Short mmCIF file of C-alpha atoms in Angstrom, two decimals:
data_model
loop_
_atom_site.label_atom_id
_atom_site.label_comp_id
_atom_site.label_asym_id
_atom_site.label_seq_id
_atom_site.Cartn_x
_atom_site.Cartn_y
_atom_site.Cartn_z
CA MET A 147 0.08 -6.07 -43.76
CA LYS A 148 -1.72 -7.36 -40.27
CA THR A 149 2.11 -7.76 -38.58
CA ARG A 150 3.56 -4.55 -39.55
CA PHE A 151 2.57 -2.56 -36.78
CA ALA A 152 3.07 -4.99 -34.17
CA LEU A 153 6.63 -6.09 -35.33
CA ALA A 154 7.13 -1.99 -35.66
CA ALA A 155 5.93 -1.51 -32.03
CA ARG A 156 7.91 -4.40 -30.65
CA CYS A 157 11.24 -3.08 -32.31
CA LEU A 158 10.91 0.54 -30.95
CA ARG A 159 10.18 -1.36 -26.93
CA GLY A 160 13.00 -3.29 -27.97
CA ILE A 161 15.08 0.03 -28.76
CA ILE A 162 14.72 1.67 -25.35
CA MET A 163 16.12 -1.26 -23.54
CA PRO A 164 19.86 -0.46 -22.76
CA LEU A 165 21.13 -4.04 -22.16
CA ALA A 166 19.79 -5.07 -25.88
CA VAL A 167 20.00 -1.88 -28.39
CA VAL A 168 22.38 -3.41 -30.88
CA ALA A 169 20.61 -6.65 -30.79
CA ALA A 170 17.46 -5.33 -31.06
CA VAL A 171 17.68 -2.77 -33.60
CA ALA A 172 19.41 -5.75 -35.82
CA ALA A 173 16.85 -8.01 -35.14
CA CYS A 174 13.61 -5.45 -35.81
CA GLY A 175 15.72 -4.52 -38.96
CA GLN A 176 15.60 -8.46 -40.21
CA GLN A 177 11.76 -8.71 -38.92
CA SER A 178 10.48 -5.52 -40.47
CA GLN A 179 11.46 -6.67 -43.70
CA GLN A 180 9.46 -9.79 -43.36
CA PRO A 181 7.33 -10.00 -46.32
CA ALA A 182 3.31 -9.92 -45.15
CA GLU A 183 2.66 -13.00 -46.85
CA SER A 184 4.86 -14.99 -44.40
CA GLY A 185 3.90 -13.22 -41.16
CA VAL A 186 2.12 -14.93 -38.67
CA ASP A 187 -1.94 -14.91 -39.01
CA ASP A 188 -2.63 -16.09 -35.33
CA ALA A 189 -0.31 -13.68 -33.57
CA GLY A 190 -2.04 -14.46 -30.12
CA ASN A 191 -4.37 -12.82 -28.12
CA VAL A 192 -4.73 -9.96 -25.44
CA THR A 193 -7.62 -9.47 -22.84
CA LEU A 194 -8.93 -6.71 -22.59
CA TYR A 195 -11.25 -5.64 -19.57
CA THR A 196 -13.61 -2.27 -20.35
CA THR A 197 -16.42 -0.06 -18.88
CA ARG A 198 -16.88 1.05 -22.56
CA GLU A 199 -19.88 0.82 -24.42
CA PRO A 200 -18.84 -2.58 -26.63
CA GLY A 201 -20.29 -0.60 -29.60
CA LEU A 202 -18.13 2.67 -29.08
CA ILE A 203 -14.89 0.38 -29.12
CA GLN A 204 -15.49 -2.69 -30.97
CA PRO A 205 -14.34 -0.70 -34.35
CA LEU A 206 -10.76 0.12 -32.86
CA LEU A 207 -10.34 -3.29 -31.51
CA ASP A 208 -11.41 -4.76 -35.30
CA ALA A 209 -8.95 -2.76 -36.82
CA PHE A 210 -6.39 -3.68 -34.53
CA SER A 211 -6.99 -7.27 -34.70
CA GLU A 212 -7.07 -6.73 -38.97
CA GLU A 213 -3.64 -4.97 -38.45
CA THR A 214 -1.92 -7.18 -36.20
CA GLY A 215 -3.48 -10.52 -36.10
CA ILE A 216 -4.07 -10.32 -32.62
CA ARG A 217 -7.12 -11.63 -31.13
CA VAL A 218 -8.41 -9.44 -28.40
CA ASP A 219 -10.69 -10.80 -26.05
CA THR A 220 -13.02 -8.69 -24.34
CA VAL A 221 -14.98 -8.62 -21.58
CA PHE A 222 -17.14 -5.60 -20.47
CA VAL A 223 -17.32 -5.42 -17.06
CA ARG A 224 -20.21 -2.30 -15.95
CA ASP A 225 -19.20 -2.42 -12.60
CA GLY A 226 -17.01 -3.27 -9.88
CA LEU A 227 -13.88 -3.05 -12.01
CA ASN A 228 -11.61 -2.55 -9.04
CA GLU A 229 -13.73 -5.45 -7.04
CA ARG A 230 -12.94 -7.90 -9.39
CA LEU A 231 -9.35 -7.22 -10.76
CA ARG A 232 -8.98 -7.85 -6.59
CA ALA A 233 -10.29 -11.13 -6.37
CA GLU A 234 -9.03 -12.60 -9.42
CA GLY A 235 -5.41 -11.56 -7.81
CA GLU A 236 -2.32 -12.96 -9.68
CA ARG A 237 -4.60 -15.27 -12.02
CA SER A 238 -6.44 -12.49 -13.47
CA PRO A 239 -6.57 -13.06 -17.16
CA ALA A 240 -6.71 -8.97 -17.90
CA ASP A 241 -3.80 -7.54 -20.25
CA VAL A 242 -5.29 -4.28 -20.24
CA VAL A 243 -7.79 -2.38 -18.58
CA MET A 244 -9.65 0.54 -20.14
CA THR A 245 -11.89 2.94 -18.43
CA VAL A 246 -13.15 6.41 -18.38
CA ASP A 247 -12.30 9.00 -16.34
CA THR A 248 -9.03 10.23 -15.00
CA GLY A 249 -10.47 9.28 -11.14
CA ASN A 250 -11.19 5.97 -12.05
CA LEU A 251 -8.11 5.20 -13.44
CA LEU A 252 -6.18 6.73 -10.64
CA ASP A 253 -8.41 4.27 -8.98
CA LEU A 254 -7.09 1.24 -10.27
CA VAL A 255 -3.81 2.19 -9.55
CA GLU A 256 -4.28 3.05 -6.38
CA ALA A 257 -5.97 -0.31 -5.70
CA GLY A 258 -2.09 -1.87 -7.66
CA HIS A 259 -3.40 -3.11 -10.47
CA ALA A 260 -1.50 -1.31 -12.90
CA GLN A 261 2.29 -2.00 -13.62
CA PRO A 262 4.57 0.62 -15.01
CA LEU A 263 4.95 1.15 -18.79
CA GLN A 264 8.12 2.95 -20.24
CA SER A 265 6.84 3.35 -24.21
CA GLY A 266 8.07 5.72 -26.26
CA VAL A 267 5.81 5.19 -28.68
CA LEU A 268 3.04 6.48 -25.72
CA GLU A 269 5.19 9.09 -24.73
CA ALA A 270 5.57 10.38 -28.25
CA ALA A 271 1.67 10.29 -28.76
CA ILE A 272 0.73 11.79 -25.26
CA PRO A 273 0.73 15.24 -24.03
CA ALA A 274 2.66 14.84 -20.60
CA HIS A 275 0.20 15.81 -18.75
CA LEU A 276 -2.27 13.31 -20.17
CA ARG A 277 -0.62 10.56 -18.73
CA ASP A 278 1.14 8.85 -15.79
CA PRO A 279 4.56 10.35 -14.89
CA GLU A 280 5.54 6.60 -13.89
CA GLY A 281 3.61 5.25 -16.55
CA ARG A 282 0.77 3.32 -14.59
CA TRP A 283 -2.09 5.33 -16.59
CA PHE A 284 -2.30 6.73 -20.17
CA ALA A 285 -5.12 9.21 -21.59
CA LEU A 286 -5.87 7.69 -25.37
CA SER A 287 -9.08 10.26 -26.13
CA LEU A 288 -10.76 13.14 -25.08
CA ARG A 289 -14.00 14.20 -23.96
CA ASP A 290 -13.88 18.06 -23.65
CA ARG A 291 -16.43 19.78 -21.44
CA VAL A 292 -18.12 22.70 -23.55
CA LEU A 293 -20.92 25.17 -23.29
CA TYR A 294 -24.22 23.90 -25.64
CA ALA A 295 -25.83 27.10 -26.51
CA GLU A 296 -28.87 27.93 -28.09
CA LYS A 297 -27.83 28.19 -31.93
CA ASP A 298 -28.68 31.93 -32.54
CA LEU A 299 -27.10 33.04 -28.88
CA GLU A 300 -24.61 35.64 -29.74
CA LEU A 301 -21.45 34.63 -27.20
CA ASP A 302 -18.19 36.57 -27.55
CA GLY A 303 -16.27 33.59 -25.84
CA PHE A 304 -17.42 32.01 -22.72
CA ALA A 305 -15.80 31.25 -19.36
CA TYR A 306 -16.83 28.38 -16.95
CA GLU A 307 -17.14 31.06 -14.23
CA ASP A 308 -19.38 32.85 -16.54
CA LEU A 309 -21.95 30.26 -15.78
CA ALA A 310 -22.47 31.94 -12.57
CA ASP A 311 -23.14 35.61 -13.21
CA PRO A 312 -26.56 36.56 -12.88
CA GLN A 313 -27.16 37.63 -16.33
CA TRP A 314 -27.67 33.78 -16.79
CA LYS A 315 -30.29 33.60 -13.74
CA GLY A 316 -33.10 30.89 -14.68
CA LYS A 317 -31.44 29.84 -18.03
CA VAL A 318 -28.36 27.18 -17.40
CA CYS A 319 -29.30 23.37 -17.48
CA ILE A 320 -26.60 20.66 -16.55
CA ARG A 321 -27.17 17.47 -15.13
CA SER A 322 -26.17 16.28 -11.67
CA GLY A 323 -23.34 18.02 -10.12
CA GLN A 324 -22.11 14.45 -8.46
CA HIS A 325 -21.91 13.27 -11.99
CA PRO A 326 -18.17 12.42 -12.73
CA TYR A 327 -17.98 14.43 -15.64
CA ASN A 328 -19.03 17.31 -13.35
CA ILE A 329 -16.87 16.41 -10.46
CA SER A 330 -13.99 16.70 -12.85
CA LEU A 331 -14.81 19.89 -13.60
CA ILE A 332 -15.65 21.23 -10.46
CA ALA A 333 -12.27 19.78 -9.42
CA ALA A 334 -10.51 21.48 -11.81
CA MET A 335 -12.30 24.66 -10.70
CA ILE A 336 -10.45 23.87 -7.23
CA ALA A 337 -7.32 23.35 -8.41
CA ARG A 338 -7.28 26.75 -10.17
CA HIS A 339 -9.07 28.88 -7.94
CA GLY A 340 -9.21 27.33 -4.22
CA GLU A 341 -12.16 25.81 -2.29
CA ALA A 342 -14.02 28.96 -1.10
CA ALA A 343 -13.61 30.69 -4.56
CA THR A 344 -15.35 27.51 -6.29
CA GLU A 345 -18.15 27.25 -3.47
CA GLN A 346 -19.14 30.44 -3.79
CA TRP A 347 -18.98 29.77 -7.85
CA LEU A 348 -21.30 26.61 -7.46
CA ARG A 349 -23.55 28.54 -5.65
CA GLY A 350 -23.38 31.15 -8.05
CA VAL A 351 -24.61 28.35 -10.46
CA LYS A 352 -27.10 26.57 -8.92
CA ALA A 353 -28.92 30.35 -8.56
CA ASN A 354 -28.82 30.53 -12.24
CA LEU A 355 -30.15 26.51 -12.79
CA ALA A 356 -33.81 26.57 -15.26
CA ARG A 357 -34.22 23.37 -13.71
CA LYS A 358 -33.13 21.01 -11.22
CA ALA A 359 -29.94 19.24 -12.05
CA ALA A 360 -30.47 15.72 -13.29
CA GLY A 361 -30.72 13.61 -16.46
CA GLY A 362 -28.08 13.46 -19.28
CA ASP A 363 -26.02 15.40 -21.11
CA ARG A 364 -28.28 15.29 -23.96
CA GLU A 365 -30.70 16.42 -22.18
CA VAL A 366 -29.58 19.87 -21.50
CA ALA A 367 -29.55 19.94 -25.64
CA ARG A 368 -33.10 19.07 -25.59
CA ASP A 369 -33.96 21.45 -23.37
CA ILE A 370 -32.43 24.26 -25.30
CA LEU A 371 -34.40 22.80 -27.87
CA GLY A 372 -37.55 23.25 -25.92
CA GLY A 373 -36.83 26.32 -24.45
CA ILE A 374 -36.15 25.70 -20.95
CA CYS A 375 -32.62 27.04 -20.94
CA ASP A 376 -30.56 28.93 -23.11
CA ILE A 377 -27.11 27.32 -22.09
CA GLY A 378 -25.83 24.51 -20.46
CA ILE A 379 -22.46 22.52 -19.59
CA ALA A 380 -22.18 18.77 -21.81
CA ASN A 381 -19.22 17.02 -23.11
CA ALA A 382 -19.18 17.12 -26.95
CA TYR A 383 -19.12 14.15 -28.28
CA TYR A 384 -22.59 13.78 -28.05
CA VAL A 385 -23.30 16.65 -30.11
CA GLY A 386 -21.46 14.23 -32.85
CA ARG A 387 -23.30 11.53 -32.16
CA MET A 388 -27.39 13.59 -32.27
CA LYS A 389 -26.02 15.52 -35.20
CA ASN A 390 -24.90 12.43 -36.97
CA SER A 391 -28.43 10.80 -35.91
CA GLU A 392 -31.20 9.38 -38.03
CA GLU A 393 -32.92 12.55 -40.08
CA GLY A 394 -35.83 13.99 -38.06
CA SER A 395 -35.40 11.98 -35.40
CA GLU A 396 -35.31 13.66 -31.84
CA GLN A 397 -31.56 13.78 -31.39
CA ARG A 398 -30.88 15.09 -34.68
CA GLN A 399 -33.41 18.21 -33.62
CA TRP A 400 -31.41 18.70 -30.19
CA GLY A 401 -28.43 18.60 -31.72
CA ASP A 402 -29.01 21.04 -34.65
CA ALA A 403 -30.79 23.10 -31.88
CA ILE A 404 -27.73 24.05 -30.63
CA LYS A 405 -24.04 25.38 -31.14
CA VAL A 406 -20.89 24.40 -29.18
CA VAL A 407 -18.61 27.37 -27.49
CA ARG A 408 -15.22 25.56 -25.93
CA PRO A 409 -14.62 27.60 -22.50
CA VAL A 410 -11.70 28.36 -20.60
CA PHE A 411 -11.04 29.08 -17.21
CA SER A 412 -10.68 32.89 -16.87
CA GLY A 413 -7.79 34.90 -15.59
CA ALA A 414 -5.60 31.81 -16.31
CA GLU A 415 -3.04 33.07 -19.33
CA ASP A 416 -2.39 29.36 -20.07
CA GLY A 417 -5.92 28.38 -19.99
CA GLY A 418 -7.77 26.01 -22.17
CA THR A 419 -10.90 23.88 -22.65
CA HIS A 420 -11.39 21.43 -19.49
CA VAL A 421 -11.41 17.79 -20.84
CA ASN A 422 -11.56 14.58 -19.44
CA ILE A 423 -10.84 11.44 -20.85
CA SER A 424 -10.71 7.93 -21.46
CA GLY A 425 -8.06 5.86 -20.91
CA ALA A 426 -5.97 2.80 -20.19
CA ILE A 427 -3.34 0.89 -17.96
CA LEU A 428 -1.23 -1.95 -18.30
CA ALA A 429 -2.52 -4.78 -15.84
CA ARG A 430 -0.36 -5.75 -13.04
CA HIS A 431 -0.45 -9.60 -13.87
CA ALA A 432 -0.99 -9.49 -17.67
CA PRO A 433 -0.21 -12.54 -19.05
CA ASN A 434 0.38 -11.13 -22.21
CA ARG A 435 2.22 -8.33 -22.00
CA ASP A 436 4.06 -7.98 -24.96
CA ASN A 437 0.53 -7.87 -27.16
CA ALA A 438 -0.73 -5.62 -23.98
CA VAL A 439 1.60 -3.38 -25.16
CA THR A 440 1.32 -3.66 -28.65
CA LEU A 441 -2.58 -2.77 -28.18
CA LEU A 442 -1.88 0.27 -25.96
CA GLU A 443 0.49 1.51 -28.91
CA TYR A 444 -1.69 0.69 -31.49
CA LEU A 445 -4.40 2.85 -29.73
CA VAL A 446 -2.65 5.99 -30.19
CA SER A 447 -1.66 5.50 -33.78
CA ASP A 448 -2.74 7.98 -36.46
CA ALA A 449 -5.22 5.12 -37.55
CA ALA A 450 -6.66 4.44 -34.17
CA GLN A 451 -7.03 7.92 -33.11
CA SER A 452 -8.91 8.89 -36.02
CA LEU A 453 -11.02 5.88 -35.12
CA TYR A 454 -11.74 7.88 -31.85
CA ALA A 455 -12.58 11.01 -33.74
CA LYS A 456 -15.11 9.40 -36.36
CA ALA A 457 -16.69 6.45 -34.37
CA ASN A 458 -16.89 7.77 -30.83
CA TYR A 459 -16.73 11.68 -32.22
CA GLU A 460 -14.36 11.90 -28.94
CA TYR A 461 -11.31 14.36 -29.61
CA PRO A 462 -7.90 12.19 -30.72
CA VAL A 463 -5.21 12.62 -27.51
CA LYS A 464 -2.77 12.45 -30.10
CA ALA A 465 -2.03 16.02 -32.17
CA GLY A 466 -2.41 16.29 -36.33
CA VAL A 467 -4.76 13.49 -36.72
CA GLU A 468 -7.91 13.54 -39.13
CA LEU A 469 -11.33 14.52 -37.18
CA ASP A 470 -15.07 13.71 -38.15
CA PRO A 471 -16.61 16.86 -39.72
CA VAL A 472 -18.70 17.82 -36.89
CA VAL A 473 -15.98 17.73 -34.34
CA ALA A 474 -13.61 19.49 -36.48
CA SER A 475 -16.72 22.00 -36.93
CA PHE A 476 -16.04 23.14 -33.12
CA GLY A 477 -12.67 24.13 -33.88
CA GLU A 478 -9.00 24.06 -33.06
CA LEU A 479 -8.96 22.13 -29.46
CA LYS A 480 -6.93 23.62 -26.91
CA VAL A 481 -6.56 21.75 -23.60
CA ASP A 482 -6.72 23.09 -20.44
CA PRO A 483 -3.04 22.31 -19.34
CA LEU A 484 -3.67 21.53 -15.65
CA PRO A 485 -2.36 18.09 -14.91
CA LEU A 486 -5.21 15.53 -14.83
CA ALA A 487 -3.52 14.01 -11.75
CA GLU A 488 -3.81 17.21 -9.86
CA ILE A 489 -7.58 17.72 -10.87
CA ALA A 490 -8.26 14.19 -9.91
CA ALA A 491 -6.72 14.87 -6.45
CA ASN A 492 -9.65 17.58 -5.49
CA ARG A 493 -12.62 15.13 -6.88
CA LYS A 494 -13.25 14.23 -2.95
CA LEU A 495 -13.51 17.73 -2.32
CA ALA A 496 -15.55 18.71 -5.39
CA SER A 497 -18.14 16.08 -4.52
CA GLU A 498 -18.58 17.55 -0.72
CA LEU A 499 -19.11 21.00 -2.35
CA VAL A 500 -21.92 19.79 -4.48
CA ASP A 501 -24.06 18.50 -0.87
CA ARG A 502 -22.65 21.39 0.86
CA VAL A 503 -24.46 23.93 -1.42
CA GLY A 504 -27.34 21.40 -1.90
CA PHE A 505 -26.45 21.41 -5.69
CA ASP A 506 -28.52 18.37 -6.47
CA GLN A 507 -31.58 19.30 -3.70
#
């Protein structure tokens, strides 16, 4: 039923509107009982601006259109998303803006490109610390920052703080400290332990590096296979891509050379694994607001969240969703409960610390 999800989502939004409760419930009841054959095949369009790789999100968008009849006009914006929205102003065709990294989402909010959205569907699916309390941004999937370790290495758990332990001297690989993935982790460390302790930790990690902090996350696995290092920090979803690569390919060999351990922050009773996110905002001037909200709510449905895991190997933001077998093999993900907004507030200081200790030199 192409229109079932759209109708149900509109019903839920209608229910939370104080002045239209009775009418909305009645209308929703009538709409949701309409047979699929009488639904509207062309339910209009929604315009999505996104920095995400087309191949990663297209399966989600195709499934959305199939479910709702709403066409998604996608504009992939590699760089300059903020500048483009600012230049377009009120004439912008953007309805939804999707990107990665909490900092990028907050940059959009602080630039005034988001409008608040109160949605019972989104609030029920997304834990409170993974969305804006004022409804201006929402996490849609999780990217846990994990330990890649040589597959035969015996480890009884791991804390991010252990990266600075002298026992790992000359055995750690990692990408640039200034990469947003690592800036987010360092910012979380600042939120946990403060500036001085984080600087000391960062100096210890630098002293343990097996090579210059550079390359990408997959190069960490490559260099573990090559015997350059024993451990490294990288995003878990790359392992899904590597392990599902063609049999015999280089990436398959990299993925098969490592195991994934989900670190926590030491001394934190409520600790969990640090995550970054992919997320979205409802654009401030969205011309197709209802369809935009329908898309956002679809993206946290069970079907869409499972696609995140199976197509992208990212972790669903919604609990209880079926996982890809590779993702499932990492075990249960306990997410660090630090609010993402609190982590993002330390990003600038994290970047300054990276330069202060010469981490990338």
